[in-house]
mmCIF file of C-alpha atoms and ligand atoms in Angstrom:
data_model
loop_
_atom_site.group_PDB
_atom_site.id
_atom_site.type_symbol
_atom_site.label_atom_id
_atom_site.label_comp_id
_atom_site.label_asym_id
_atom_site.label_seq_id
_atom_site.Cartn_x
_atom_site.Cartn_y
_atom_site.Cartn_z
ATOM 1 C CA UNK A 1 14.829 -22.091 -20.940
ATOM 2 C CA UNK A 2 14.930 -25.913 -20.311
ATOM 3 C CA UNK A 3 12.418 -28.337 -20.674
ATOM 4 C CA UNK A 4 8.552 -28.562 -19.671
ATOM 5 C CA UNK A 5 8.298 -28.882 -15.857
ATOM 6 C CA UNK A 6 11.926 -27.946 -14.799
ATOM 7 C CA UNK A 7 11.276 -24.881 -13.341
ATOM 8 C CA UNK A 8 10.880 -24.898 -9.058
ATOM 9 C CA UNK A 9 10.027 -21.031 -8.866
ATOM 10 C CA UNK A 10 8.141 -18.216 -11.110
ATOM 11 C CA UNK A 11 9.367 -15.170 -10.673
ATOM 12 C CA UNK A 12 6.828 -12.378 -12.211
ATOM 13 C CA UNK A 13 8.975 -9.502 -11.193
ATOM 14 C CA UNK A 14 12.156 -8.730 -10.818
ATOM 15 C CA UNK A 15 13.168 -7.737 -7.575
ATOM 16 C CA UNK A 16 16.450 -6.269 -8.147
ATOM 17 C CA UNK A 17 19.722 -7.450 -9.488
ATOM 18 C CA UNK A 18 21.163 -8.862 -6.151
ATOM 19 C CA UNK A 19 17.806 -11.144 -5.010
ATOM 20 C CA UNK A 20 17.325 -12.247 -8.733
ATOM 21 C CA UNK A 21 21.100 -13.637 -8.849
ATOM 22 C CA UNK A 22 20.935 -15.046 -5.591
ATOM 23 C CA UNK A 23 17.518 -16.599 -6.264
ATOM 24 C CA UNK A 24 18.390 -17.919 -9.883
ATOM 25 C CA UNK A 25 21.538 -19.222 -8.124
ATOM 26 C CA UNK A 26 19.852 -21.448 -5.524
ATOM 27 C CA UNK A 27 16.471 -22.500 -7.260
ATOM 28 C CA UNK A 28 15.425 -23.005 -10.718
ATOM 29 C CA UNK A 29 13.794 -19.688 -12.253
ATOM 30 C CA UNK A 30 11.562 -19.115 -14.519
ATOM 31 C CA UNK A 31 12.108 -14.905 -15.113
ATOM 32 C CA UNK A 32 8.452 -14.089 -16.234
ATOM 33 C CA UNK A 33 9.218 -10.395 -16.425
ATOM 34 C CA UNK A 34 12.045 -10.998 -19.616
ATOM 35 C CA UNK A 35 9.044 -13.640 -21.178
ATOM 36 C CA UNK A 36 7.686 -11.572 -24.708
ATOM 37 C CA UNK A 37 4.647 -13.449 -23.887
ATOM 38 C CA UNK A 38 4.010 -14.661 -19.753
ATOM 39 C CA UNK A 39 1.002 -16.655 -19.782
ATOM 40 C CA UNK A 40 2.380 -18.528 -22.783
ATOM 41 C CA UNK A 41 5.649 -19.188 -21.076
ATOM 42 C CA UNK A 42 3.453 -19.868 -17.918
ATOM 43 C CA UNK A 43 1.336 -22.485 -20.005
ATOM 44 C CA UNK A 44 4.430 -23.718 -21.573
ATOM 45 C CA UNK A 45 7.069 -24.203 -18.349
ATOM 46 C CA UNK A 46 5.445 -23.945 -15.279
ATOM 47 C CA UNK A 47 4.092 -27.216 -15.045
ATOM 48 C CA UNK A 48 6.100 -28.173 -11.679
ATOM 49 C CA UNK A 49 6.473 -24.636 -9.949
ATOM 50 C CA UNK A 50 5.785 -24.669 -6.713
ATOM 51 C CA UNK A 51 6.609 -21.170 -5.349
ATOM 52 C CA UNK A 52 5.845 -17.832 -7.687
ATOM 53 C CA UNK A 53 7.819 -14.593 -6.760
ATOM 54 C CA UNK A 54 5.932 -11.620 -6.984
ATOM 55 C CA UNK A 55 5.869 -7.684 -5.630
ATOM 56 C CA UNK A 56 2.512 -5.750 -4.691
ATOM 57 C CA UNK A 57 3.429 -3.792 -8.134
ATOM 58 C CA UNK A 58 3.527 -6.921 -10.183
ATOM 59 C CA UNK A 59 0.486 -8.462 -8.303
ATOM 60 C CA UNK A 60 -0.442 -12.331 -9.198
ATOM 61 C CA UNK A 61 -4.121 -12.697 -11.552
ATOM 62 C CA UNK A 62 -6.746 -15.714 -10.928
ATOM 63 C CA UNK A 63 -5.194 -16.739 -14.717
ATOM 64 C CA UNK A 64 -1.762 -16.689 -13.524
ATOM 65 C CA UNK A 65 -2.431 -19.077 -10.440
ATOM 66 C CA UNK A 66 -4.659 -21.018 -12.824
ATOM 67 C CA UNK A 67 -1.394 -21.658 -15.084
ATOM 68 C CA UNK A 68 0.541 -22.737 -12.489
ATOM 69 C CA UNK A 69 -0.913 -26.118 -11.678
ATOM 70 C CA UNK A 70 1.476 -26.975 -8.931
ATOM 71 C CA UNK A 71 1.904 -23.662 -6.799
ATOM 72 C CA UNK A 72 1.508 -24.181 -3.467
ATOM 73 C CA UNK A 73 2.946 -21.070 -1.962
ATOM 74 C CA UNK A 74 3.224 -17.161 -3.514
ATOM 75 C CA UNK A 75 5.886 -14.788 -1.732
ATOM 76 C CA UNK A 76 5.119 -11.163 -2.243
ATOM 77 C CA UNK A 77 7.393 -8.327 -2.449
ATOM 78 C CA UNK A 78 5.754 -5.175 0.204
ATOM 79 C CA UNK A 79 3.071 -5.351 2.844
ATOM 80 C CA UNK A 80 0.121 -4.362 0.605
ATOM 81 C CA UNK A 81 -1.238 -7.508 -1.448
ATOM 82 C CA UNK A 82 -4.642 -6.060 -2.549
ATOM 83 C CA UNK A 83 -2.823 -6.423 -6.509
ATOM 84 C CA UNK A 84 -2.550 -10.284 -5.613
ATOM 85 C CA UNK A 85 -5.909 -12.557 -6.694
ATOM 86 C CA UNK A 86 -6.477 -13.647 -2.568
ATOM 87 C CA UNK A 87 -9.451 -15.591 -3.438
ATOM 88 C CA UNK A 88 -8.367 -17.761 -6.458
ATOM 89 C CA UNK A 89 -5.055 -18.636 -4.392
ATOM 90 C CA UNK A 90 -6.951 -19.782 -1.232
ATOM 91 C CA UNK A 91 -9.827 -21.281 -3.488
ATOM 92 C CA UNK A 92 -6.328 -23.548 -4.747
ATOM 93 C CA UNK A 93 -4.875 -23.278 -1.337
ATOM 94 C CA UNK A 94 -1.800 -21.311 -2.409
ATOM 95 C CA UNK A 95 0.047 -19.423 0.563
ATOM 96 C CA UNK A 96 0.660 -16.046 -0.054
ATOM 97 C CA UNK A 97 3.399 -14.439 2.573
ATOM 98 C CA UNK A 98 4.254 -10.257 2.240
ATOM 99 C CA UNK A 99 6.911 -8.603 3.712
ATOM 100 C CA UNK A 100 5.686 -6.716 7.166
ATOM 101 C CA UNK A 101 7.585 -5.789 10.083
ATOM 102 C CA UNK A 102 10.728 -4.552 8.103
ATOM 103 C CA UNK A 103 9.205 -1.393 6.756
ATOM 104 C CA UNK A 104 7.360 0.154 9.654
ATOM 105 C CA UNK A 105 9.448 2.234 10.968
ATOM 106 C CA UNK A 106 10.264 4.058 7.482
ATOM 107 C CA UNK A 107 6.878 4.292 6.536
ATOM 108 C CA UNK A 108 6.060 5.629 9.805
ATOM 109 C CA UNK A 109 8.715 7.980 9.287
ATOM 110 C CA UNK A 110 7.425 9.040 6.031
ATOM 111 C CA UNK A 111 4.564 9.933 7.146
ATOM 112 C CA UNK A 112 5.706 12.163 10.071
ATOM 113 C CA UNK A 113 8.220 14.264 7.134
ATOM 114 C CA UNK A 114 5.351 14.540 5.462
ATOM 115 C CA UNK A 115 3.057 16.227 8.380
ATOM 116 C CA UNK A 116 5.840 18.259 9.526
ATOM 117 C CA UNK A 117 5.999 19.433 5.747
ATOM 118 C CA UNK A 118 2.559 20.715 5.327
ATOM 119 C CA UNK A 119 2.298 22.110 8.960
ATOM 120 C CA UNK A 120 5.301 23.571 9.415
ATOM 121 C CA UNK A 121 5.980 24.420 5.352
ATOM 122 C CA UNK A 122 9.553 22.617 4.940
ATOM 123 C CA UNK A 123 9.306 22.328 1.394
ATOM 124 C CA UNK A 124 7.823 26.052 0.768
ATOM 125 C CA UNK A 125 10.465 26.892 3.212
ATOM 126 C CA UNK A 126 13.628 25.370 1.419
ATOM 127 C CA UNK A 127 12.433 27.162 -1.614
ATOM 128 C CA UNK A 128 11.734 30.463 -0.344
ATOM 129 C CA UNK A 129 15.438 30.897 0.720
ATOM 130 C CA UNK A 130 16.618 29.196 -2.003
ATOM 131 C CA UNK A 131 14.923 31.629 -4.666
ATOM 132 C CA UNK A 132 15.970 34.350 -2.663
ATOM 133 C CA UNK A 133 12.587 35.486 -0.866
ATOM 134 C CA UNK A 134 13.872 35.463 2.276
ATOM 135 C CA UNK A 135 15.962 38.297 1.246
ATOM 136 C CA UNK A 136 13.604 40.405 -0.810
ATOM 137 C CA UNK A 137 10.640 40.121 0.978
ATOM 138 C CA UNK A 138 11.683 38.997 4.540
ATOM 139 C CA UNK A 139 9.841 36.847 7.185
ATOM 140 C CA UNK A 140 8.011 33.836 6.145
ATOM 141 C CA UNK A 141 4.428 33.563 6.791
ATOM 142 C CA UNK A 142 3.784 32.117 9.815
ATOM 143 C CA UNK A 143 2.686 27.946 10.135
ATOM 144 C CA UNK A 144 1.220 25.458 12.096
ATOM 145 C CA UNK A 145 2.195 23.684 15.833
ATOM 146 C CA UNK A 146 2.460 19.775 15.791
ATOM 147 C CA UNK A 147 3.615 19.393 19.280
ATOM 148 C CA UNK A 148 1.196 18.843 21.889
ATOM 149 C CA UNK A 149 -1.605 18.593 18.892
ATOM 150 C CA UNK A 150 -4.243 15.514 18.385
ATOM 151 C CA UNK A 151 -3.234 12.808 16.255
ATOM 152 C CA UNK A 152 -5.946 10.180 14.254
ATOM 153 C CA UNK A 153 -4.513 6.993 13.070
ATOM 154 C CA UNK A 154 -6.768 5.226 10.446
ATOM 155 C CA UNK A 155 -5.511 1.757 10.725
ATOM 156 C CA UNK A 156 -4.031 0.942 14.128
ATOM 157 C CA UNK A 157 -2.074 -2.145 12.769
ATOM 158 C CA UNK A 158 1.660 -2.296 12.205
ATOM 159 C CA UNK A 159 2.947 1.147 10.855
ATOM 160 C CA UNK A 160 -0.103 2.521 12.422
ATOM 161 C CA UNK A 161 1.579 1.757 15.889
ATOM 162 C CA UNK A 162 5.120 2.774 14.794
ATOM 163 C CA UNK A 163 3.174 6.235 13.417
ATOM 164 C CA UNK A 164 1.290 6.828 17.063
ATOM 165 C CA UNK A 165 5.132 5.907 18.959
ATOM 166 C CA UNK A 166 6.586 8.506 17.178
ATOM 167 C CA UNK A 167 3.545 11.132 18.432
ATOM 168 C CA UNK A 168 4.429 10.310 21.737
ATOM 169 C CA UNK A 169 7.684 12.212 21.506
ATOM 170 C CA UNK A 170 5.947 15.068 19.930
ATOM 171 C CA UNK A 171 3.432 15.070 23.272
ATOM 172 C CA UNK A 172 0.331 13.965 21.091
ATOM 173 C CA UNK A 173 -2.970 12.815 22.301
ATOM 174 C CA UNK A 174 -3.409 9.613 20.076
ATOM 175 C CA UNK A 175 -6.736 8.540 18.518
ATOM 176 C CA UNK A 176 -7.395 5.686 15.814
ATOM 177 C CA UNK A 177 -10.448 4.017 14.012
ATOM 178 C CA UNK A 178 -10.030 0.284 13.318
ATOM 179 C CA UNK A 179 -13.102 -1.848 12.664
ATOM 180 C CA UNK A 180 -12.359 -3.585 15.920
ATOM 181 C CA UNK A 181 -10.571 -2.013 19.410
ATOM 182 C CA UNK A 182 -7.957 -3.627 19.883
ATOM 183 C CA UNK A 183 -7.820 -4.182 23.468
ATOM 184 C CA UNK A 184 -2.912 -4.125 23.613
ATOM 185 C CA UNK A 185 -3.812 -0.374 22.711
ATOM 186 C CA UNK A 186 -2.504 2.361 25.075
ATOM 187 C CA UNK A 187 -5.024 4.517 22.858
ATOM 188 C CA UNK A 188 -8.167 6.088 22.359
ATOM 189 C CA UNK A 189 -10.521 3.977 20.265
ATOM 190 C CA UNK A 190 -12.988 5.929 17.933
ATOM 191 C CA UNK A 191 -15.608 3.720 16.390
ATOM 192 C CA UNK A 192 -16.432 6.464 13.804
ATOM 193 C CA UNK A 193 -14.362 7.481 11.181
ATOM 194 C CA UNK A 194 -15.641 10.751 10.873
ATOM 195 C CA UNK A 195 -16.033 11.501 14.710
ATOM 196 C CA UNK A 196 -12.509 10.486 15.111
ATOM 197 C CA UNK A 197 -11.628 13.236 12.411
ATOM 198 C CA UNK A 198 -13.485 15.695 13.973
ATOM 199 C CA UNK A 199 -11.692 14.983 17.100
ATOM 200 C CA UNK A 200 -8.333 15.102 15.567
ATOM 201 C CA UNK A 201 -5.960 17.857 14.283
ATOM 202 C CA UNK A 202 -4.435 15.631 11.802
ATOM 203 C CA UNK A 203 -5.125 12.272 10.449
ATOM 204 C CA UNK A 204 -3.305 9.728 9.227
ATOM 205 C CA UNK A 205 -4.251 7.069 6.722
ATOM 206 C CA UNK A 206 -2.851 3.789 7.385
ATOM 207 C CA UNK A 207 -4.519 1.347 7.048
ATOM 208 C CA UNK A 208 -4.735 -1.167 3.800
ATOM 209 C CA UNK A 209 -5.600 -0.441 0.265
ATOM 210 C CA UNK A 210 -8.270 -2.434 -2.161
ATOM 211 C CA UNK A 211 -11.551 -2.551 -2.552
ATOM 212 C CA UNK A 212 -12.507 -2.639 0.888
ATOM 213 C CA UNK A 213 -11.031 0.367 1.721
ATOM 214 C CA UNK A 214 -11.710 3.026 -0.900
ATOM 215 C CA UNK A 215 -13.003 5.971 -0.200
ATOM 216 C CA UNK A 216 -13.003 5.487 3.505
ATOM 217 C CA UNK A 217 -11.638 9.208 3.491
ATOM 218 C CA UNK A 218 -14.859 11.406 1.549
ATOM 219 C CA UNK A 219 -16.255 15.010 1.738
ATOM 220 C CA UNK A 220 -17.750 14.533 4.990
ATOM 221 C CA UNK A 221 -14.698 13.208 7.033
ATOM 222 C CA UNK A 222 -12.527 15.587 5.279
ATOM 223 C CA UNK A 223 -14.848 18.696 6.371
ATOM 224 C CA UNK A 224 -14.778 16.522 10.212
ATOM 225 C CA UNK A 225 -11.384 17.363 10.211
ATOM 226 C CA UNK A 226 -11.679 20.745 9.459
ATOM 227 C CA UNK A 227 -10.136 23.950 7.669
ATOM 228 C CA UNK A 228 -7.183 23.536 9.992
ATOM 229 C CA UNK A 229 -6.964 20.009 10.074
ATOM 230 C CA UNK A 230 -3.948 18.182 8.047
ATOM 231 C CA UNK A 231 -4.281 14.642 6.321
ATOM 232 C CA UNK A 232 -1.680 12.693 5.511
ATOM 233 C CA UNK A 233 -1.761 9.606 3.410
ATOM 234 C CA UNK A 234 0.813 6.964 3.446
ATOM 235 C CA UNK A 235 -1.500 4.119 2.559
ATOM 236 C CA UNK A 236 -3.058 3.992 -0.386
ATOM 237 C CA UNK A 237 -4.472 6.431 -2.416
ATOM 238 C CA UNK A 238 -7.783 4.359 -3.412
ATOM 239 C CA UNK A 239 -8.710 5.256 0.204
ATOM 240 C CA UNK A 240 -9.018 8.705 -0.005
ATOM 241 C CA UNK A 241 -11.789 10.405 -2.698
ATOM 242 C CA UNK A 242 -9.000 12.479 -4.292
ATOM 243 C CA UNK A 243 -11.702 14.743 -5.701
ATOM 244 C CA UNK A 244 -13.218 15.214 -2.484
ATOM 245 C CA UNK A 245 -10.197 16.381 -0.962
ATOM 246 C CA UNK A 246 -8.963 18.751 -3.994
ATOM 247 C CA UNK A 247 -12.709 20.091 -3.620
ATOM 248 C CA UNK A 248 -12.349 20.861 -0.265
ATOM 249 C CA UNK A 249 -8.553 21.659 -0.054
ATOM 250 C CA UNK A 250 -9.915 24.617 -2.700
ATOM 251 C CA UNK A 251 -12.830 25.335 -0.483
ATOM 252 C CA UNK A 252 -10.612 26.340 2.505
ATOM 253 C CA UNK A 253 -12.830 23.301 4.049
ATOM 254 C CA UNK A 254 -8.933 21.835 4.898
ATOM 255 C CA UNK A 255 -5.977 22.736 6.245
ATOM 256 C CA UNK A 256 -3.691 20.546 4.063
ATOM 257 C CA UNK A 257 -2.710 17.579 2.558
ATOM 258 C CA UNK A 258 0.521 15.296 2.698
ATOM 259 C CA UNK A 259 0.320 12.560 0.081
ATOM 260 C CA UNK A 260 2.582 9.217 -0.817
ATOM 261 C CA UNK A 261 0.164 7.856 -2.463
ATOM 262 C CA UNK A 262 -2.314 9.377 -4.977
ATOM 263 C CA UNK A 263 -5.578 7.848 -6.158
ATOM 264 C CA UNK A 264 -4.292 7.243 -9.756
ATOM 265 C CA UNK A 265 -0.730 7.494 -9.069
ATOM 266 C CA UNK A 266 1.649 8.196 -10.731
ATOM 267 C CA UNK A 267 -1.226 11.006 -12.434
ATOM 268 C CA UNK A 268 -1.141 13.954 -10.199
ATOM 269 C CA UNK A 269 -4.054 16.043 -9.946
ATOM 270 C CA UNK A 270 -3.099 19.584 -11.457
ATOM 271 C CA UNK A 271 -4.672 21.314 -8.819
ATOM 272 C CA UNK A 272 -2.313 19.908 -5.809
ATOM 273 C CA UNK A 273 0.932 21.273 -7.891
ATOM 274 C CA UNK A 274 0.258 25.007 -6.748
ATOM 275 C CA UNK A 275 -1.070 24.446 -3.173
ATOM 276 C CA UNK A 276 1.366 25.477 -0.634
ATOM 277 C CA UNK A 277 -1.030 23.472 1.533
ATOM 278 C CA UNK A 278 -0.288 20.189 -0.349
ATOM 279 C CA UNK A 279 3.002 18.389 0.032
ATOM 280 C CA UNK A 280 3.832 15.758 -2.088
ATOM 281 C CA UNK A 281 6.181 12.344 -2.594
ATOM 282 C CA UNK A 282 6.516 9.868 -5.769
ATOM 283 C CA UNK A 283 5.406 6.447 -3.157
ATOM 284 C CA UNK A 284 8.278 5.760 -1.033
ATOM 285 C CA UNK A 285 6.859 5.226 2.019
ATOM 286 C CA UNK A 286 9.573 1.982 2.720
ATOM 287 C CA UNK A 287 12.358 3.525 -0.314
ATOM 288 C CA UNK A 288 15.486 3.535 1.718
ATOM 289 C CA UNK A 289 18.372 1.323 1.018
ATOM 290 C CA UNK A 290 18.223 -0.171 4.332
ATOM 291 C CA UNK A 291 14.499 -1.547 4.332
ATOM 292 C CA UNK A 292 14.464 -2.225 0.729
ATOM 293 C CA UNK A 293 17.058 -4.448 1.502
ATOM 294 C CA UNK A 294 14.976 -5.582 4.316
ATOM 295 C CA UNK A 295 12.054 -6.463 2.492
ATOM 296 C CA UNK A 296 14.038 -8.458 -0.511
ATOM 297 C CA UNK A 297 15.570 -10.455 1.931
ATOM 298 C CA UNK A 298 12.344 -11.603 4.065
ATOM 299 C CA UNK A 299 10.863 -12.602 0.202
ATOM 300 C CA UNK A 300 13.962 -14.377 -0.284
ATOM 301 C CA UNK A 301 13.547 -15.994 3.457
ATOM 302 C CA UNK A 302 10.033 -16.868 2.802
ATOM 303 C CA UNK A 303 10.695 -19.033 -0.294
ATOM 304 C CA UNK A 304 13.848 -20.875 1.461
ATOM 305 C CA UNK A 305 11.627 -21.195 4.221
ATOM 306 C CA UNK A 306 8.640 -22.945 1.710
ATOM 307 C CA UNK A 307 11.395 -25.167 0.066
ATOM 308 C CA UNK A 308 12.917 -26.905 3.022
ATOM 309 C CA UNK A 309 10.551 -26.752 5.456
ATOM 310 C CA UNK A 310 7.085 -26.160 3.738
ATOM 311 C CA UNK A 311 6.031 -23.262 5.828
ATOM 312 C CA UNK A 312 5.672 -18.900 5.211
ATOM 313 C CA UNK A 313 7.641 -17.227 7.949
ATOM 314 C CA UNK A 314 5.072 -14.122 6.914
ATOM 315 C CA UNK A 315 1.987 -15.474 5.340
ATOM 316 C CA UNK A 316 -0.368 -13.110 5.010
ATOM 317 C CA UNK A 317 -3.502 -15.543 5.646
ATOM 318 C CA UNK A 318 -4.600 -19.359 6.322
ATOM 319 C CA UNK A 319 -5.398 -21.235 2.399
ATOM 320 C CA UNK A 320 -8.562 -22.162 2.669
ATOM 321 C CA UNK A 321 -9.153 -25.997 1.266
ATOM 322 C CA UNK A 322 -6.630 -27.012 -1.532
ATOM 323 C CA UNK A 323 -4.083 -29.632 -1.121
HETATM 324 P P1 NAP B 1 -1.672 -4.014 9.246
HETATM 325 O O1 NAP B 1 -0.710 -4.295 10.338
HETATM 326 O O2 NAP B 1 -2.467 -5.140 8.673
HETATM 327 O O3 NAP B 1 -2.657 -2.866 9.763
HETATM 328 C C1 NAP B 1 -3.765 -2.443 9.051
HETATM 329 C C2 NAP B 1 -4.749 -1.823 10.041
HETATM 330 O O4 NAP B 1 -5.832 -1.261 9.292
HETATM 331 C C3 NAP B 1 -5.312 -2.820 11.027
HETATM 332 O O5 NAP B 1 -5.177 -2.301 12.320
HETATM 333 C C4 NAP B 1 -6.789 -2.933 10.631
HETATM 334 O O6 NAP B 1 -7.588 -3.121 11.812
HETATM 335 C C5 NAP B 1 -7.045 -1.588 9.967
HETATM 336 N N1 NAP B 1 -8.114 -1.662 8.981
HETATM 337 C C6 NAP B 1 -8.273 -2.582 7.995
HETATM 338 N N2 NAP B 1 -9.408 -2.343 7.310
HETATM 339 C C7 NAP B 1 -9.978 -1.256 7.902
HETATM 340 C C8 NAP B 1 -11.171 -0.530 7.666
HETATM 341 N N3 NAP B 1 -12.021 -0.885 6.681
HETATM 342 N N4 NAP B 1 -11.446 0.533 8.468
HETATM 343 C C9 NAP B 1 -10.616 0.891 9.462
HETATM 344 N N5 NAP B 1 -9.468 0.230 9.734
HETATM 345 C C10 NAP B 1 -9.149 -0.821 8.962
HETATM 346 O O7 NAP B 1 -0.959 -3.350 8.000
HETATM 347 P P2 NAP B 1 0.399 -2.501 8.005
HETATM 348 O O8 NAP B 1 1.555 -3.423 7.898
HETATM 349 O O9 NAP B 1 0.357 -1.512 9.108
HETATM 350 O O10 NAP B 1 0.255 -1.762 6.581
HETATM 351 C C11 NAP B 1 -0.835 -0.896 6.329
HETATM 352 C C12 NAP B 1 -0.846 -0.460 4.874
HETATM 353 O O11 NAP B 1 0.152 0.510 4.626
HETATM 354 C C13 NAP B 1 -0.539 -1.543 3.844
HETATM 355 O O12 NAP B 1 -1.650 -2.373 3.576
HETATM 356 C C14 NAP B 1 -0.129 -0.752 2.631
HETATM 357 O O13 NAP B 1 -1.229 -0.483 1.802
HETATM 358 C C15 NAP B 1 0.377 0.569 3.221
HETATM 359 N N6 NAP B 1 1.814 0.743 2.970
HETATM 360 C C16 NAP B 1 2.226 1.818 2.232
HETATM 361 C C17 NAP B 1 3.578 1.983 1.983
HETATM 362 C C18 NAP B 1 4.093 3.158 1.187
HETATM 363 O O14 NAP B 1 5.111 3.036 0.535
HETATM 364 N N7 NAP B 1 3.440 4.301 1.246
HETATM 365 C C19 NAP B 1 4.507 1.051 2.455
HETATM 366 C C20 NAP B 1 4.043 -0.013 3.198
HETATM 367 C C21 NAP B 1 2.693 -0.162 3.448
HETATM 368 P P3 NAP B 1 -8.995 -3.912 11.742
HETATM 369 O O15 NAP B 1 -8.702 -5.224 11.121
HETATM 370 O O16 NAP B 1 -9.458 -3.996 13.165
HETATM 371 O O17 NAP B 1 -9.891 -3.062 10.915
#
């Protein structure tokens, strides 16, 4: 490390080999993640950072922003920033930017494998004829349609919208609860969570994490949607009531459960292990190569962007006061 001050950028987390050479190869970096001690190296040599490099894993803490006297702008690894102190950095006026857009579609993709995998059974399928069941006991049980069915979206936003295009080709009816309409819509508005799950065959969780947000999903919307009704989750798992829906996944009070994301991920409730009716992924709603890449490269945009011509292509919200 060099002297007091010299660092440009703090980066808290790495963000892969490729965008930390390239990064440490056009900007001065200060690596926090390879720092025995952060906030000391914080206190010690970020004196003159302007930009801190972070991921919705790594988050960024009210102390951290505090330590960094001359941050003006934070650029965030993933769409979600509920892990990243909001309030201290507009109380500072500190831009945060994410990384939206680039993972929609995959996440939206996600969460269709994982409906088709509880309702049609593609995972208990793929073991049944790998274990040899198909031969010594014969036809598989039968499963559930998804064509033609009705489809909730909670959270209409970005991936929300990519989730409802995709139900078009699968000749869906579309519903979705926001807190507001939103007028560009093609579809049905539901201003109650739980009527909108009683409407629905399946429901899909897609809208942010935090505290805001948690346990938007309980008993009663769960039993709205029904012992044949199918929830997926691809948001976050803080906004479903995890017991709740083991509860009533046991009762027979629901049809099934596709999960991402898990309510104290990466614990996994025992119960969900032996449900047929439960299918299951370790959080990769935007893991492929492409929009990994995708999302590294908009971070690594954003803080070019800040650097030459003081402005977020992505910022997630206006600072409020702060120079
Ligand atoms: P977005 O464009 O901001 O959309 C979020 C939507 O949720 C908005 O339409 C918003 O509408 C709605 N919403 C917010 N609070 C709500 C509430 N209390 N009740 C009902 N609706 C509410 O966000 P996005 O880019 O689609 O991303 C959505 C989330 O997906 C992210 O925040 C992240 O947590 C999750 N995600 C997960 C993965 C994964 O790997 N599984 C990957 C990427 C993202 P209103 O403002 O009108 O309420």
């Amino acid at each position: 490390m060099s002297g007091a001050g010299a660092y440009e950028v703090v980066q808290v987390a790495t963000l892969g080999e490729d965008f930390d050479a390239r990064l440490a190869a056009r900007f001065r970096v200060l690596p926090l993640w390879q720092c025995a001690e952060p906030l000391e190296a914080l206190a010690q040599h970020a004196g003159a950072s302007r930009v801190a490099v972070t991921s919705v894993r790594a988050g960024l803490s009210r102390r951290q922003i505090e330590l960094m006297p001359a941050l003006q702008a934070a650029c965030s690894w993933g769409v979600g920033y509920e892990t990243l102190d909001v309030d201290a950095a507009a109380q500072r006026g500190v831009l945060i930017s994410n990384t939206p857009d680039v993972l929609d579609d995959c996440v939206a993709d996600l969460a269709w494998a994982l409906l088709l995998a509880v309702a049609r059974q593609t995972a208990v399928g793929d073991r049944y004829v790998k274990e040899g069941q198909w031969r010594s006991i014969g036809a598989f049980p039968l499963s559930t349609r998804v064509s033609g069915k009705k489809l909730g979206i909670l959270g209409m936003g970005r991936i929300g919208a990519a989730i409802a295009r995709r139900g078009a080709g699968f000749d869906m009816e579309i519903g979705y609860n926001n807190r507001h309409a939103r007028p560009d819509s093609p579809y049905r508005y539901v201003a109650s969570l739980a009527e909108l799950a009683q409407w629905a065959d399946f429901l899909v969780v897609a809208c942010p994490g935090g505290a805001a947000t948690r346990h938007l999903v309980d008993a009663d919307v769960l039993r709205a949607l029904g012992p044949r009704g199918i929830l997926v989750n691809i948001a976050r798992g803080t906004v479903v009531d995890e017991a709740a829906l083991e509860a009533a996944l046991r009762a027979g009070e629901l049809g099934g459960a596709g999960l991402d994301v898990l309510e104290h991920e990466p614990a996994v409730p025992e119960a969900f292990k032996n449900m047929d009716q439960v299918a299951l992924m370790p959080h990769v709603g935007s893991a492929t190569r492409e929009t990994r890449a995708g999302m590294t490269q908009l971070v690594f945009d954003n803080v070019v962007s800040f650097f030459e011509h003081g402005i977020l292509l992505t910022p997630v919200a206006p600072a409020r006061g702060g120079a």
